[in-house]
XYZ file of C-alpha atoms in Angstrom:
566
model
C 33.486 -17.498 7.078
C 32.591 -17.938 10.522
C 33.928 -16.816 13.804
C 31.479 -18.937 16.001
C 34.683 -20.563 18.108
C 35.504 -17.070 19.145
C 32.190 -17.060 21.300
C 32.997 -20.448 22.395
C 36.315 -19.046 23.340
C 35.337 -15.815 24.931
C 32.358 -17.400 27.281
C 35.283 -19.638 29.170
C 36.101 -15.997 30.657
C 34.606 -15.269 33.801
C 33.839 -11.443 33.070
C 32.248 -12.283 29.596
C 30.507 -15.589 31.110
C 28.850 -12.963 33.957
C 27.591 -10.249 31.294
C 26.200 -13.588 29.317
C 24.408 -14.665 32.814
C 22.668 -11.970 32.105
C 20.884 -12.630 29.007
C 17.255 -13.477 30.522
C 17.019 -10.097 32.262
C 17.272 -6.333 30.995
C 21.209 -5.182 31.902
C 23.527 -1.944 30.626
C 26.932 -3.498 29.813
C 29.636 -1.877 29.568
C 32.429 -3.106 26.943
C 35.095 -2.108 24.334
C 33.294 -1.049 20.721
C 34.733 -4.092 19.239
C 33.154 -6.796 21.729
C 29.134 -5.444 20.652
C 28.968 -7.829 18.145
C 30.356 -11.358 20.004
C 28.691 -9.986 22.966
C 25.124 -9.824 21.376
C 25.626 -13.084 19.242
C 26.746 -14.942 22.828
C 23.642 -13.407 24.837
C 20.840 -14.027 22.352
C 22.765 -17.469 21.918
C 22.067 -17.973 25.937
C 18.122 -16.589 25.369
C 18.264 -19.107 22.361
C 19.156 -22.104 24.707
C 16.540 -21.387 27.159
C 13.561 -21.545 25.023
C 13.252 -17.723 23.911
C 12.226 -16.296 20.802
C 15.683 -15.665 19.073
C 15.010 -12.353 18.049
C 17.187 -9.115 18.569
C 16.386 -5.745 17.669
C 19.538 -3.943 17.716
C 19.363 0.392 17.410
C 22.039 2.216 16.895
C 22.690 6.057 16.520
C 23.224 6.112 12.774
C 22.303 4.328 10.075
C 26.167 4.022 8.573
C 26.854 2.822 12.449
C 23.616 -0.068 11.949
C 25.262 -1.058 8.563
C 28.646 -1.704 10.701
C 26.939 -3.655 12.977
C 24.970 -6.287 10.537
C 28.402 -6.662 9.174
C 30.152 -7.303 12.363
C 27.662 -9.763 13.842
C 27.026 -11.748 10.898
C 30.173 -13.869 11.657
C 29.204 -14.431 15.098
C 25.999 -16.032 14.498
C 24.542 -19.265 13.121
C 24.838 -19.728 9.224
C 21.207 -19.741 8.404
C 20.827 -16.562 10.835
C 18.634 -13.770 9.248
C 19.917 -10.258 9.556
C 17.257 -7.613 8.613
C 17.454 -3.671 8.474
C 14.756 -1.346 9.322
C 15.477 1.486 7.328
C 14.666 5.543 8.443
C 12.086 7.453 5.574
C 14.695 9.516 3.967
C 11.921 12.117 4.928
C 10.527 14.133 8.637
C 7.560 12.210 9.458
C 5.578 15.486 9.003
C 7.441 16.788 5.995
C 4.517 16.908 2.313
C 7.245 14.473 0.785
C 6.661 10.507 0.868
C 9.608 8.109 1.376
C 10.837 6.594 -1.584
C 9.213 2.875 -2.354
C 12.376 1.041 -2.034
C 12.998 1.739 1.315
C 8.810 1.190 2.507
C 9.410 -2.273 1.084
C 12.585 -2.623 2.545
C 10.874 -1.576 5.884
C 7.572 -3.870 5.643
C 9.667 -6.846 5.023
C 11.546 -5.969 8.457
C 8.365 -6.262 9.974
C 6.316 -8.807 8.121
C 9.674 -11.110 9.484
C 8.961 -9.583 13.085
C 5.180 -9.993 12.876
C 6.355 -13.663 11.491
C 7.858 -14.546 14.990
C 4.981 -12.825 16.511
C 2.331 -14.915 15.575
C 4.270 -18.361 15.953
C 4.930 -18.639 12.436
C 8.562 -18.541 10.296
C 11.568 -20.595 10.973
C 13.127 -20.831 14.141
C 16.698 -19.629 13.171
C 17.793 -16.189 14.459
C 16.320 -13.327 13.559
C 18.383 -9.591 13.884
C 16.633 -6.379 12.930
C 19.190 -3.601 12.801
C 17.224 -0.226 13.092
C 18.662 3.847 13.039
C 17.506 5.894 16.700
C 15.557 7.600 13.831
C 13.970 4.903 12.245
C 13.104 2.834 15.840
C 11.337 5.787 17.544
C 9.208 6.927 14.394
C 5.630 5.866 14.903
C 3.803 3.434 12.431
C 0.579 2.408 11.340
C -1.093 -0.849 13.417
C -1.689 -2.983 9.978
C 1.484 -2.874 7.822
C 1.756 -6.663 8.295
C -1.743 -7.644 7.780
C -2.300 -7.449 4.388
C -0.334 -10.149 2.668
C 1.704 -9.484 -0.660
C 0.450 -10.416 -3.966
C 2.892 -13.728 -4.529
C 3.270 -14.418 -8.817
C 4.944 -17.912 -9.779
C 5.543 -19.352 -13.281
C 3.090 -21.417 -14.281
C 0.703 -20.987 -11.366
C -3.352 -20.803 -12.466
C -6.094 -18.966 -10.839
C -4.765 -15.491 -11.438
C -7.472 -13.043 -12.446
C -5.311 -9.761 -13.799
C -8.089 -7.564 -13.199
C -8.682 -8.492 -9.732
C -4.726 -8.126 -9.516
C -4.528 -4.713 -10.747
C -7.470 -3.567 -8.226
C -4.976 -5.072 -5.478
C -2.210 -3.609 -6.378
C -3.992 0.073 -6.063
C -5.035 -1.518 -2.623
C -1.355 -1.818 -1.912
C -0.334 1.884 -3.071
C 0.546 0.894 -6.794
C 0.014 3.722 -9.278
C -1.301 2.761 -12.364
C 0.820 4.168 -15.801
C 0.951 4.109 -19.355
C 4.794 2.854 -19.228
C 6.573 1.600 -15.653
C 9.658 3.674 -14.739
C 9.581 3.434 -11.172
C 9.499 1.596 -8.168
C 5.381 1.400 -7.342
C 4.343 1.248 -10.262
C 2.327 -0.627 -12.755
C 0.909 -1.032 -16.558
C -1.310 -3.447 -17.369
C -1.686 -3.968 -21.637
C -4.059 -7.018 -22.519
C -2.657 -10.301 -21.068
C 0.315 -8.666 -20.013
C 1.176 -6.595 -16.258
C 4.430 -4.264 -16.350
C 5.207 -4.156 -12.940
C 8.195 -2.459 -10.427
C 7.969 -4.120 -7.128
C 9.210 -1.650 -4.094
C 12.749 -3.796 -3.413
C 13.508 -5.603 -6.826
C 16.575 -4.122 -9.212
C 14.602 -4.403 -12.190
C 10.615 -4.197 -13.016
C 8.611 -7.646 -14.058
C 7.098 -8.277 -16.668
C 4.193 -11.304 -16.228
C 2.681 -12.719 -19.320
C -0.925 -14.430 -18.859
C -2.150 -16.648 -20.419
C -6.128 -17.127 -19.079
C -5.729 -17.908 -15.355
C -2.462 -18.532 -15.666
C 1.390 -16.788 -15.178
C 2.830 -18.344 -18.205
C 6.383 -16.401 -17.973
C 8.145 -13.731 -15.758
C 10.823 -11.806 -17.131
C 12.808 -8.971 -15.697
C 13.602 -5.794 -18.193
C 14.774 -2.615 -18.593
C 13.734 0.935 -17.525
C 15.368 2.556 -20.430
C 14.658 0.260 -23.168
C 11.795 -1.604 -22.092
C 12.964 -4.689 -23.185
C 13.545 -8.087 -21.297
C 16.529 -9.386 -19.621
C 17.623 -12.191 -20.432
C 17.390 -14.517 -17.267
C 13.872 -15.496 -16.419
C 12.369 -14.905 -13.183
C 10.562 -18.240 -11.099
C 8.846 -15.601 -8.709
C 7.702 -12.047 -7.965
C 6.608 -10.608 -4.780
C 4.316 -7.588 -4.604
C 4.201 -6.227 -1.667
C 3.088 -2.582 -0.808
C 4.523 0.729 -1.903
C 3.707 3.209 0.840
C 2.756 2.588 4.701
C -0.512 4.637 4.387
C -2.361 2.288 2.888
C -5.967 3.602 1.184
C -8.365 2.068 2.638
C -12.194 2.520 3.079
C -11.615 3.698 6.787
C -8.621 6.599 5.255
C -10.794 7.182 2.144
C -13.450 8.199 4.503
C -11.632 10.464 6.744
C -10.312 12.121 4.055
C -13.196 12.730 2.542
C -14.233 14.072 6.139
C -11.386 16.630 6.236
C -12.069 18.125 3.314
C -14.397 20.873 4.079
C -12.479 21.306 7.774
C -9.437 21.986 6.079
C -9.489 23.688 2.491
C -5.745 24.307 1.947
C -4.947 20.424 2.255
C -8.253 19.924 -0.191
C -6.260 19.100 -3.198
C -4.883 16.158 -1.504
C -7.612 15.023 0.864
C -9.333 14.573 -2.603
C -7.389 12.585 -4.351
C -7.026 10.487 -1.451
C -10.455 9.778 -0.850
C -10.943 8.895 -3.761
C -8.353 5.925 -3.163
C -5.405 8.130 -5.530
C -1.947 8.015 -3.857
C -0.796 11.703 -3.352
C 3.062 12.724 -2.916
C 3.014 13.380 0.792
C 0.345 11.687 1.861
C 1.926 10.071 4.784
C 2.076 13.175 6.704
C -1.174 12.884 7.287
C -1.253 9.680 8.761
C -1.704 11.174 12.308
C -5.300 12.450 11.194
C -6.308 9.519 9.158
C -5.482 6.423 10.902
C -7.080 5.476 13.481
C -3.621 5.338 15.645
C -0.369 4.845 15.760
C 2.205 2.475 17.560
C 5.906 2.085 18.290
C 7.908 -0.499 16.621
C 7.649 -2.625 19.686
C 4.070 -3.436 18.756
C 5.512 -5.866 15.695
C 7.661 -7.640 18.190
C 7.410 -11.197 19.727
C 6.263 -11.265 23.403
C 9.704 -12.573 23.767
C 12.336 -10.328 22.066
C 15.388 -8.865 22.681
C 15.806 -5.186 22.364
C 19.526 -3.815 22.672
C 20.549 -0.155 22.262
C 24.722 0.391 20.805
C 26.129 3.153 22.067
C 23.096 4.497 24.298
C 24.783 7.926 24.599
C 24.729 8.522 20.996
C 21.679 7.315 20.900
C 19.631 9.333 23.460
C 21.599 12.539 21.695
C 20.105 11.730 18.638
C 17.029 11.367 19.622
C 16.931 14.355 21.505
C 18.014 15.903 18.223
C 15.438 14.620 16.222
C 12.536 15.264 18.357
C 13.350 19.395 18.534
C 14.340 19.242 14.606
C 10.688 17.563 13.783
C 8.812 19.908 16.417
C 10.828 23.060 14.550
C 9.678 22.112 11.113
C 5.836 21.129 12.318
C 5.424 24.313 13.757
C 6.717 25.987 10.575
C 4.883 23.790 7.935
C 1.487 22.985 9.070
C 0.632 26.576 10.475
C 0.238 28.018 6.880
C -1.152 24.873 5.528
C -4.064 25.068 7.859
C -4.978 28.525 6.802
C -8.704 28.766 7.078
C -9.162 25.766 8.742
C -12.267 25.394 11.494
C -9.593 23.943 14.098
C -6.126 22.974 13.973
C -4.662 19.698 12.577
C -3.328 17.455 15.510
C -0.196 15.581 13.690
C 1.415 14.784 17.441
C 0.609 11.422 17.005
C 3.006 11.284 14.566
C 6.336 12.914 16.369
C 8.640 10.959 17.367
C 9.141 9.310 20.514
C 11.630 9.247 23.317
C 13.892 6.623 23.782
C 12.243 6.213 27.279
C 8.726 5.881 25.807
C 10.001 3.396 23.888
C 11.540 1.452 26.343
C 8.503 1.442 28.263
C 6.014 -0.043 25.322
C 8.491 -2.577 24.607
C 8.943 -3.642 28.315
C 5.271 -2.971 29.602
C 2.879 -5.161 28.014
C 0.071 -3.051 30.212
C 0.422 0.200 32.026
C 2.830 -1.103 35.264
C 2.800 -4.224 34.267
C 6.403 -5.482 33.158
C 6.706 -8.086 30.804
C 9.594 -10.629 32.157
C 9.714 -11.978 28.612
C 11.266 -8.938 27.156
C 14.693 -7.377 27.512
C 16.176 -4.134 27.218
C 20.160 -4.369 27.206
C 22.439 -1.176 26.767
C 25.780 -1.562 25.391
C 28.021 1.667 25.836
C 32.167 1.917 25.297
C 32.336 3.758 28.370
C 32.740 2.199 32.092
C 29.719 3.911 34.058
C 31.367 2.665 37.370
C 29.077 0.991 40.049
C 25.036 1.740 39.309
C 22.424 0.846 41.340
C 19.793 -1.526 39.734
C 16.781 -0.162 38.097
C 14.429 -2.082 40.149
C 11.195 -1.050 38.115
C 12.727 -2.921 35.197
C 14.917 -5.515 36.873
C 18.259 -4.058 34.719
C 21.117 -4.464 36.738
C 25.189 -2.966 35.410
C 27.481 -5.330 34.130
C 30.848 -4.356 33.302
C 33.327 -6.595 30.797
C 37.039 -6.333 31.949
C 38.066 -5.883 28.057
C 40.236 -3.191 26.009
C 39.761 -1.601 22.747
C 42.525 -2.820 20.414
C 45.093 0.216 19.508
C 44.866 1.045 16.212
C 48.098 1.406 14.911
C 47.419 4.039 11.575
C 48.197 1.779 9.246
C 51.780 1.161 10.709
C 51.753 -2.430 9.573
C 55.328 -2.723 11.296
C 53.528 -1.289 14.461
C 50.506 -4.070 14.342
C 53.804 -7.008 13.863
C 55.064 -5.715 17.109
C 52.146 -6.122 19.098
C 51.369 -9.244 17.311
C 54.700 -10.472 18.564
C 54.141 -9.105 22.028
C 51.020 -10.616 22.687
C 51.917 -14.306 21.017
C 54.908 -14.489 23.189
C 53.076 -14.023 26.459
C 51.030 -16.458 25.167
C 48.248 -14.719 23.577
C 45.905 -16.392 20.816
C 44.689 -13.869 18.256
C 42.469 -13.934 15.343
C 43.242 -11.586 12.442
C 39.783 -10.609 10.512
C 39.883 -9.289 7.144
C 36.926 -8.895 4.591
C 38.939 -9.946 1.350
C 40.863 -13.246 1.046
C 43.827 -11.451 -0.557
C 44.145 -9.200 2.642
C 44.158 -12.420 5.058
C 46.994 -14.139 2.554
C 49.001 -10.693 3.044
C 49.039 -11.208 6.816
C 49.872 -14.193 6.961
C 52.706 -13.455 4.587
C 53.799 -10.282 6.586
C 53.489 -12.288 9.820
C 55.992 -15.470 8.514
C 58.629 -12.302 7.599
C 58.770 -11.619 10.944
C 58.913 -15.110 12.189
C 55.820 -15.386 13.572
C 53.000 -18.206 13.349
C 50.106 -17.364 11.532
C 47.258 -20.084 10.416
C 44.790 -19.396 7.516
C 41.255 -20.650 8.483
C 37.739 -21.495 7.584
C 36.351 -21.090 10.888
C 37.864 -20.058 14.308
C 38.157 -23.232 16.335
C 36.939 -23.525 19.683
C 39.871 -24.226 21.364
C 42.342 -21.276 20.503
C 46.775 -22.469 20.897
C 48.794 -19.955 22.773
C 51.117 -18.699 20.752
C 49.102 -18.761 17.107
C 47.566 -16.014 15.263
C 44.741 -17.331 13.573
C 43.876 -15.340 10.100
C 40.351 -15.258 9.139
C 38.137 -14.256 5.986
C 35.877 -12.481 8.051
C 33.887 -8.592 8.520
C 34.701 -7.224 11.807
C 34.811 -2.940 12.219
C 36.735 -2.856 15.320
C 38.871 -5.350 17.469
C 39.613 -6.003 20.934
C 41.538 -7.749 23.422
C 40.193 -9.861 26.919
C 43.127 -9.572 29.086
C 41.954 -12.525 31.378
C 41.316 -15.292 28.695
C 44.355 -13.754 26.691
C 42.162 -13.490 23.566
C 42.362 -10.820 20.932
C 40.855 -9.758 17.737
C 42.608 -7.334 15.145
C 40.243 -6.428 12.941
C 41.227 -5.000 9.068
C 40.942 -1.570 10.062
C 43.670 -1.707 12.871
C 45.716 -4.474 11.040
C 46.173 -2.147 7.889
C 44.881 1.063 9.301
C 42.067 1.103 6.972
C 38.680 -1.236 5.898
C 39.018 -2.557 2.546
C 35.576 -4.087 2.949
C 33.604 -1.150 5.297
C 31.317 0.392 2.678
C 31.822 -0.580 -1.075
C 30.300 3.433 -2.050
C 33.274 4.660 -0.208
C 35.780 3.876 -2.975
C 33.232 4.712 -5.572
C 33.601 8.122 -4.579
C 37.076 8.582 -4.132
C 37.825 6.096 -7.611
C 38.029 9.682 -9.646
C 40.731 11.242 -6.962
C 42.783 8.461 -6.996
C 43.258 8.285 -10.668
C 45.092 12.109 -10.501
C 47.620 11.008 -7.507
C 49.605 8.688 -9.338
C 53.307 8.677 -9.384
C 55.196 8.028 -12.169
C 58.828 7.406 -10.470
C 56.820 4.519 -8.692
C 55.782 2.635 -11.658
C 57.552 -0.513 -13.113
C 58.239 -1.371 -16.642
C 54.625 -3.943 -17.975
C 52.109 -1.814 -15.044
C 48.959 -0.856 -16.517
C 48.144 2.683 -16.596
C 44.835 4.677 -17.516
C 45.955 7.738 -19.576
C 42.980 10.519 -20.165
C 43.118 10.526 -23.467
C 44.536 7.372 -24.822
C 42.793 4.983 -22.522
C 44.575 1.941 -21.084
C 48.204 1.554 -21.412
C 51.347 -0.340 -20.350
C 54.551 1.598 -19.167
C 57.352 1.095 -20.678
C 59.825 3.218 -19.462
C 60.381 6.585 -18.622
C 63.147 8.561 -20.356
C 65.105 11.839 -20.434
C 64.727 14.184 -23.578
C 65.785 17.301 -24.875
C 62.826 18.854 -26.677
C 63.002 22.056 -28.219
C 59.671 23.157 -28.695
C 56.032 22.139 -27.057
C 54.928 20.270 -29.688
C 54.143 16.491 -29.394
C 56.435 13.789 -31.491
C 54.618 11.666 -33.588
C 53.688 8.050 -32.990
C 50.854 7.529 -30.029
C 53.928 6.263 -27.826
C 55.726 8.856 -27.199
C 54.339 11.837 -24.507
C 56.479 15.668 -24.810
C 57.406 17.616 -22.014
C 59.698 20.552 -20.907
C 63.195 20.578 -21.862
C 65.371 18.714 -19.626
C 62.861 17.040 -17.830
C 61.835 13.831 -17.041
C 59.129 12.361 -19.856
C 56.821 9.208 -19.900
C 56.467 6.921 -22.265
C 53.738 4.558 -22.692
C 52.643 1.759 -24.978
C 49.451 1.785 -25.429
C 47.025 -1.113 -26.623
């Protein structure tokens, strides 16, 4: 579901049509929570139209907060858009424990698709990378998009599974008897067992010569195959410190300088992936570089919530410097100097900002962009003239949230149609959207189910919408609103799915039995599923429980449940 015509809409405003003048320069803009997502989609739109890379890197303070966002802006933008996260190692950059392999390949695909724009190649759709404060201003290695993934198809020939296997060691594999995790791989005659870093399920390939006769999926537990078959696997690697004859040989340097990390300078030079490794990137790459290296000459960079942000950062940086200072002084006991890992710290928002907008020391690059988008109104600022960023502020207001007072959110409906307001009502599920509309026509007023949000919004009409939108807000000028779910029904249905996981086993204690209706299902403890039948009042003389599985005892004179249970 799309809410494209709300952009559309919005731009024929003359404070939202200024802040998108401003999409070929760097600009802090100040605007309600709920307009980040239109207001991004609208300005890489204008970028788009002029013959920029469309390309966005959006950071925001948390990752929870970056999930929101990819949510949010997905309805705004085009239908083949690409929206990307750049996951944070669940790990200090410095700490002896590596990030898990799932989220290195879910962070070398963010920025093979960057490196993608870079050189010219890849579609010219839009592409939005979504990145943490703590994933954006960790350092990384200069070559994590240079060596290309090992690409299996069915029935393709020329395959030799020896030279395979030695790539896959290349790309941080480890080699085992029986795959059970994410990195691995087995190789048993004509056949390669492997788990690449993003998939659900390990691969099985089946040679046959030269060529991939048949992939399958299958299990951890079992071993054995799934039962759909799989047209294509992609390898690509396991861990950013890649061993390669430069690291083998540094590490094989550092060995007699530093005896306590001997153990696993040793393993790695001899080309053996070590738990941990990656703290010692620092010392055994040749450098390191900020994100911005992997971006287009023309990209967009835009910060959410820059005050959360820069605390964050600030909190990182003195949490990482704590634990350096703490973990590498006893593990260079002995050592004939100390270990420089600085490289590796993380950087400040500012440095950052100036290697994405400084292509050369004090040279800007008028390609690039740096926008700012922060809830609160920072009042008149000068411009930044180093950086060309000038202070743009949207006349727009948060939409009250009305604590799940559906009555409450009819009221201002009504309000706001009668002065001749058009609003859009966004829900995640279809059945919430149907319930709106339903609880608008009670009260009389006009709501209209749709596909898409038109460009041309009636006065008067609430238009309901399958859509995911976190918060809503209203533009006073165009008389334009959004209510998203979480303000309609004072809660997201649709916000994060793990959510409701963990509260599923709390719920199932809270619930009433006066409220239940003869033919409701119920989930009883012991017996399983159930139907209520009705609930009755019995005299019972003793504890015990009557016979037959339908009938439940309780205390004399009070109220007692019965179920039928299937």
């Amino acid at each position: 579901m799309s809410l494209q015509g709300l952009n559309t809409a919005l731009s024929r405003a003359s404070t939202i049509d200024r802040a998108l003048a401003e999409a070929q320069r760097s600009a802090d803009f100040s605007a309600p929570t709920g307009l980040d997502a239109p207001l991004l989609a609208g300005l890489l739109g204008r970028r788009t139209a002029a013959g920029r890379a469309p390309v966005l890197l959006a950071i925001t303070a948390t990752s929870r907060e970056g999930e929101a966002l990819r949510s949010s802006l997905a309805p705004y933008l085009p239908h083949d858009a690409e929206l990307v996260e750049f996951p944070a190692w669940e790990t200090l950059p410095h700490e002896r424990l590596s990030p898990s392999a799932e989220t290195v390949g879910r962070r070398l695909h963010a920025l093979r698709r960057l490196q993608e724009r870079a050189g010219g190649a890849g579609p010219g759709h839009p592409l939005v990378v979504v990145a943490s404060v703590r994933a954006a201003l960790q350092p990384l290695a200069d070559n994590l998009a240079e060596l290309e993934p090992i690409e299996l198809v069915a029935g393709a020939r020329g395959h030799d599974l020896a030279q395979i296997a030695l790539r896959l060691v290349d790309l941080a594999y480890a080699r085992v008897d029986m795959v059970s995790r994410r990195g691995e791989f087995a190789v048993r005659g004509g056949i390669l067992d492997v788990f690449p870093p993003t998939a659900d399920h390990p691969v099985r390939v089946e040679f046959f010569g030269d060529e991939v006769e048949e992939l399958r999926a299958f299990s951890v537990a079992d071993q054995r195959s799934l039962p759909d078959p799989v047209e294509r696997v992609t390898l690509a690697p396991s861990r950013e410190l890649l061993l390669t004859p430069a690291v083998r040989q540094r590490a094989r340097e550092m060995v007699h300088e530093f005896p306590s990390l001997s153990g696993m300078l040793e393993k790695i030079a001899e080309g053996i992936p070590v738990e941990g490794m990656e703290s010692l990137a620092p010392a055994l790459l040749e450098r390191l570089v900020p994100i911005a290296h992997y971006l287009p000459a023309e990209a967009s960079v835009a910060v959410i919530a820059p005050e959360r942000v820069a605390g964050r950062a600030a909190s990182l940086a003195e949490t990482n410097r704590e634990f350096l200072a703490a973990a590498w002084s006893a593990a260079t006991v002995g050592a004939g100097a100390p270990i420089d890992l600085d490289a590796g710290d993380f950087l400040s928002l500012r440095e950052l900002r100036d290697a994405t907008m400084f292509s050369a020391p004090g040279e800007p690059d008028p390609a690039r962009v740096w926008w700012t988008l922060s809830p609160f109104d920072a009042g008149e600022a000068a411009e930044d003239v180093e950086l060309d960023s000038s202070y743009v502020r949207v006349a727009a207001n948060a939409m009250p949230s009305f604590q799940g007072n559906v009555s409450g959110a009819v009221d201002h409906v009504a309000a706001r149609l009668g002065e001749g307001w058009s609003l859009v009502v966004a829900a995640a599920g279809q059945g919430l959207v149907e319930r709106a509309r339903d609880v608008l026509a009670d009260a009389g007023l006009a709501g209209r189910i749709v596909d898409e949000v038109p460009d041309s919004l009636e006065p008067g009409v609430a238009y309901l919408v399958q859509a995911d939108a976190a918060r809503g807000f209203e533009v006073p000028e165009a008389k334009l609103g959004l209510i998203a779910e979480a303000e309609f029904y004072g809660r997201s249905a649709g916000y994060d799915a793990r959510a409701g996981k963990k509260l599923a086993t709390r719920r199932r204690n809270v619930v009433d039995p006066l409220q239940l209706k003869p033919g409701d299902y119920v989930v009883h403890s012991t017996h399983g599923i159930g139907r209520f039948v009705e609930l009755v009042q019995r005299e019972v003389a003793t504890g015990t429980r009557p016979k037959g599985p339908s009938r439940t005892a309780g205390i004399a004179g009070q109220p007692t449940t019965v179920r039928e249970y299937l």
